[in-house]
PDB file of C-alpha atoms in Angstrom:
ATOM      1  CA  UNK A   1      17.359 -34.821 -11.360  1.00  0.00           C
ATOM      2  CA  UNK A   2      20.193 -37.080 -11.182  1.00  0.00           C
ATOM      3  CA  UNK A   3      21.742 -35.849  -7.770  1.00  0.00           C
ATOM      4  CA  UNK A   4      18.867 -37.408  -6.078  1.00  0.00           C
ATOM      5  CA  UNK A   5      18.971 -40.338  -7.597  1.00  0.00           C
ATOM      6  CA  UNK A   6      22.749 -40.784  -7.043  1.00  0.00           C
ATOM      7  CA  UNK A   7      22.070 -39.758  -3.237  1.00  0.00           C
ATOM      8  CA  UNK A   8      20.016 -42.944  -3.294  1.00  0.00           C
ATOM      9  CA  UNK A   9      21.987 -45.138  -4.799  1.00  0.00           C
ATOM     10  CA  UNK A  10      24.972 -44.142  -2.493  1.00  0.00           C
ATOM     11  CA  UNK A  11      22.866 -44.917   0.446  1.00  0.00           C
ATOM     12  CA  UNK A  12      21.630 -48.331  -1.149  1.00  0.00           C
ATOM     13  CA  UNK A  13      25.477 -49.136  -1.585  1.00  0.00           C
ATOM     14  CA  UNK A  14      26.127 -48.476   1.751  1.00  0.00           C
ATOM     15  CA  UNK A  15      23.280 -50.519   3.419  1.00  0.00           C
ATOM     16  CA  UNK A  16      23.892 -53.807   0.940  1.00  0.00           C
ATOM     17  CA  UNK A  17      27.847 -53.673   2.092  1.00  0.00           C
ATOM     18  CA  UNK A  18      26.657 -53.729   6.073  1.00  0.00           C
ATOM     19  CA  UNK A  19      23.808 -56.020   5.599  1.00  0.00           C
ATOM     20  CA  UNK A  20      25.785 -58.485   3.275  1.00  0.00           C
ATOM     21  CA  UNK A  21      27.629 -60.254   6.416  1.00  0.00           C
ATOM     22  CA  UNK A  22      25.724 -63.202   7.396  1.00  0.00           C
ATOM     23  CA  UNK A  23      23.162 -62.977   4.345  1.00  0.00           C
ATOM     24  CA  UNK A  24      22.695 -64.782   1.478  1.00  0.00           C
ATOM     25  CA  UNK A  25      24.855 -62.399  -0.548  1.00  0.00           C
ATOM     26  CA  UNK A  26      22.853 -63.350  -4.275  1.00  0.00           C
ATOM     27  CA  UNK A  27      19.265 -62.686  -3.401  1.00  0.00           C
ATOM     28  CA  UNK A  28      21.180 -59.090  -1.375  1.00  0.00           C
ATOM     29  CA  UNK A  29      22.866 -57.890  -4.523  1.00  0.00           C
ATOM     30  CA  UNK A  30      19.000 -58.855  -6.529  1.00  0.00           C
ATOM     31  CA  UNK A  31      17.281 -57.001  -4.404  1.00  0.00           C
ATOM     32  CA  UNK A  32      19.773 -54.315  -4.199  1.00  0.00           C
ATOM     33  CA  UNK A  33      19.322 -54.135  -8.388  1.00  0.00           C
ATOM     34  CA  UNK A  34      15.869 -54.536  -7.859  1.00  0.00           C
ATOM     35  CA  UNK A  35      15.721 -50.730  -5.830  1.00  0.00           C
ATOM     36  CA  UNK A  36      18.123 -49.131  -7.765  1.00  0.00           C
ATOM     37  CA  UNK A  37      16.185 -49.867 -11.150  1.00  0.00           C
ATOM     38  CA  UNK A  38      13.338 -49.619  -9.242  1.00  0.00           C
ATOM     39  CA  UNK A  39      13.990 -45.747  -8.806  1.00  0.00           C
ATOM     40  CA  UNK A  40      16.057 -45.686 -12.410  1.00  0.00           C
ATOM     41  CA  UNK A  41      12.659 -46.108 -13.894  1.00  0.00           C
ATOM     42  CA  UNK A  42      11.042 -42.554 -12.659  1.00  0.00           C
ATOM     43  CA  UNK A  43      10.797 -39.757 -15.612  1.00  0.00           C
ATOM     44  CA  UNK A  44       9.100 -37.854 -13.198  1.00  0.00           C
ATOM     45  CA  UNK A  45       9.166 -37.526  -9.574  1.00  0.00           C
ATOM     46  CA  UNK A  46       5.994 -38.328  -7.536  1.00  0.00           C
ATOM     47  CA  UNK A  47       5.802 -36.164  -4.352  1.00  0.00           C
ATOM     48  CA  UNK A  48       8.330 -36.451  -1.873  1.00  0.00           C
ATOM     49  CA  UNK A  49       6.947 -38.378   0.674  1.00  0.00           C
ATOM     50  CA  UNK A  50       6.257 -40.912  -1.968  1.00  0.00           C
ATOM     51  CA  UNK A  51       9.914 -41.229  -2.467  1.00  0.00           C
ATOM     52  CA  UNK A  52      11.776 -40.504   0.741  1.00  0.00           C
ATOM     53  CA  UNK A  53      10.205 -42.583   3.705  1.00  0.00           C
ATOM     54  CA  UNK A  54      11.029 -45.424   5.907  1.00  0.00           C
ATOM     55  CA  UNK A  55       9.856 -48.112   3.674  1.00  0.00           C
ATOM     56  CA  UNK A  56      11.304 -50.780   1.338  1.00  0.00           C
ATOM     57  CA  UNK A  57       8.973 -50.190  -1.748  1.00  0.00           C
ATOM     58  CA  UNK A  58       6.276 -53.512  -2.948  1.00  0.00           C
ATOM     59  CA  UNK A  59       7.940 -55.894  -4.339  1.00  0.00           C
ATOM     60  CA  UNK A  60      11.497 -55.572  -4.038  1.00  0.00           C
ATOM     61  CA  UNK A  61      12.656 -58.281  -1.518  1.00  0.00           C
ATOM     62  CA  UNK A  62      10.764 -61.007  -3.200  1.00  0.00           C
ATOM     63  CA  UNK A  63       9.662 -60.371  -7.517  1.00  0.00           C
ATOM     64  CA  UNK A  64      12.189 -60.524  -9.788  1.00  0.00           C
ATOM     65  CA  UNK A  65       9.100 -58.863 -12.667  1.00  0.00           C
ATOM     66  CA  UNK A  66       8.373 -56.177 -10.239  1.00  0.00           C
ATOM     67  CA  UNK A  67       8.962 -54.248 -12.890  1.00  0.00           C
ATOM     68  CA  UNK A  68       7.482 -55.505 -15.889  1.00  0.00           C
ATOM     69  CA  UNK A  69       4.739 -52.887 -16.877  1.00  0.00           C
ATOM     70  CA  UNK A  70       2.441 -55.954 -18.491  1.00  0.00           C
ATOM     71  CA  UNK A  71      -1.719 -55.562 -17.315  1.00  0.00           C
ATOM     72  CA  UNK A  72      -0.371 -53.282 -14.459  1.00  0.00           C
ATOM     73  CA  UNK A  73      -2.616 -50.323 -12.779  1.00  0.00           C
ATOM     74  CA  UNK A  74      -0.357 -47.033 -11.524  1.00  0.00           C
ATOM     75  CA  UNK A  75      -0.632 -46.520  -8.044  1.00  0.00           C
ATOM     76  CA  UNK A  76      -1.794 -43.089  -6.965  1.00  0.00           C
ATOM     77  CA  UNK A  77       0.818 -42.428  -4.749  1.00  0.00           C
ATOM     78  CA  UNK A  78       4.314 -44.037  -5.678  1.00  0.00           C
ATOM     79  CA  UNK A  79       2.881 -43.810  -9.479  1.00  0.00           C
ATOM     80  CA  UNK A  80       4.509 -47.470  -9.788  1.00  0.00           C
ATOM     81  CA  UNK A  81       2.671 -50.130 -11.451  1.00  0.00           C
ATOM     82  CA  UNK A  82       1.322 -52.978  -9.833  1.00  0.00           C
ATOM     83  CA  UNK A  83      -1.359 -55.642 -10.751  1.00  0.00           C
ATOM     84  CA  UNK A  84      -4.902 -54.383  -9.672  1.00  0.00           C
ATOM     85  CA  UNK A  85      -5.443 -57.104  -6.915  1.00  0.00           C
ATOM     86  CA  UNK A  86      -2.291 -54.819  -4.979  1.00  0.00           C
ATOM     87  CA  UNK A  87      -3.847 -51.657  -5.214  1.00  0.00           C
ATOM     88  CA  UNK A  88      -6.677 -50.578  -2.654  1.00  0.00           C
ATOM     89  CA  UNK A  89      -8.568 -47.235  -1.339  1.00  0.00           C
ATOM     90  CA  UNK A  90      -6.492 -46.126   1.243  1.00  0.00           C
ATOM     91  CA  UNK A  91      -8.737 -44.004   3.334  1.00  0.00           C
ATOM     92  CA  UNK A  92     -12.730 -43.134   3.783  1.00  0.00           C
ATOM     93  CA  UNK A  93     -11.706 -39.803   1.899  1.00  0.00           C
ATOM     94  CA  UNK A  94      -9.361 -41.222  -1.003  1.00  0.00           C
ATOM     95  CA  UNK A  95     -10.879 -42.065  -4.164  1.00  0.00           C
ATOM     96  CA  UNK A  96      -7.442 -43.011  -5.829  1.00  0.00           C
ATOM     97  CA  UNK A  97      -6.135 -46.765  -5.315  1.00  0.00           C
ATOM     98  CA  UNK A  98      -2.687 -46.851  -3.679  1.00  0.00           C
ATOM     99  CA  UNK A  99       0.032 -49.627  -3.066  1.00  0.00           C
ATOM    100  CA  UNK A 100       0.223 -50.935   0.554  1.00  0.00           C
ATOM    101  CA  UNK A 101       3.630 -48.708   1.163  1.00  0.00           C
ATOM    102  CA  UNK A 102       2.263 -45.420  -0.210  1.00  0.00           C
ATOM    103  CA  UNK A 103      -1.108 -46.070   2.214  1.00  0.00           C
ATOM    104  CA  UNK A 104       0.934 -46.685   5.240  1.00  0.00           C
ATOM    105  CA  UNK A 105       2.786 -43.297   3.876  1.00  0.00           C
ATOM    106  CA  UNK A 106      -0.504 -41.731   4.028  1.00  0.00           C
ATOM    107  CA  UNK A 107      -1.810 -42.453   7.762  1.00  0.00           C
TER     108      UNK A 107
END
């Protein structure tokens, strides 16, 4: 379990020292700790395609309680909790309400 997560992390490390030239180097290094905590918190993995993708999970850029688990729903996809009013029915087909990431996932 841990050498994916610290395959992450390296690559997280990587992208905040390129991206921190010409940024605002504080809200960078709290979003950074935002995604790395972000995938701390799994126990158990979701499917892969949940977890390796193209996209910057909900959240991350701009809430600092992203991860407070308070009156939050688990997404069907990501298995991350978000309020209610973030989760939707992806498809015609899907009865299971999904984050906006893990439906974009699923087109």
């Amino acid at each position: 379990k841990a050498n994916w997560k610290a395959a992450i992390t390296a690559n997280m490390f990587a992208l905040f020292y390129k991206l921190q030239s010409g940024s605002d180097k504080e809200v960078l290094f709290e979003a950074s700790q935002r995604y790395v905590d972000y995938l701390r918190s799994y126990e158990d993995l979701p499917p892969k395609r949940y977890i390796y993708h193209k996209f910057l999970p909900m959240n991350i850029l701009n809430d600092a309680t992203c991860l407070e688990v308070a009156n939050k729903e688990a997404c069907g996809g990501c298995q991350k909790l978000f309020l209610s009013a973030d989760l939707q029915l992806g498809h015609l087909n899907d009865k299971v309400k999904k984050c906006g990431v893990c439906i974009e996932i699923d087109k």
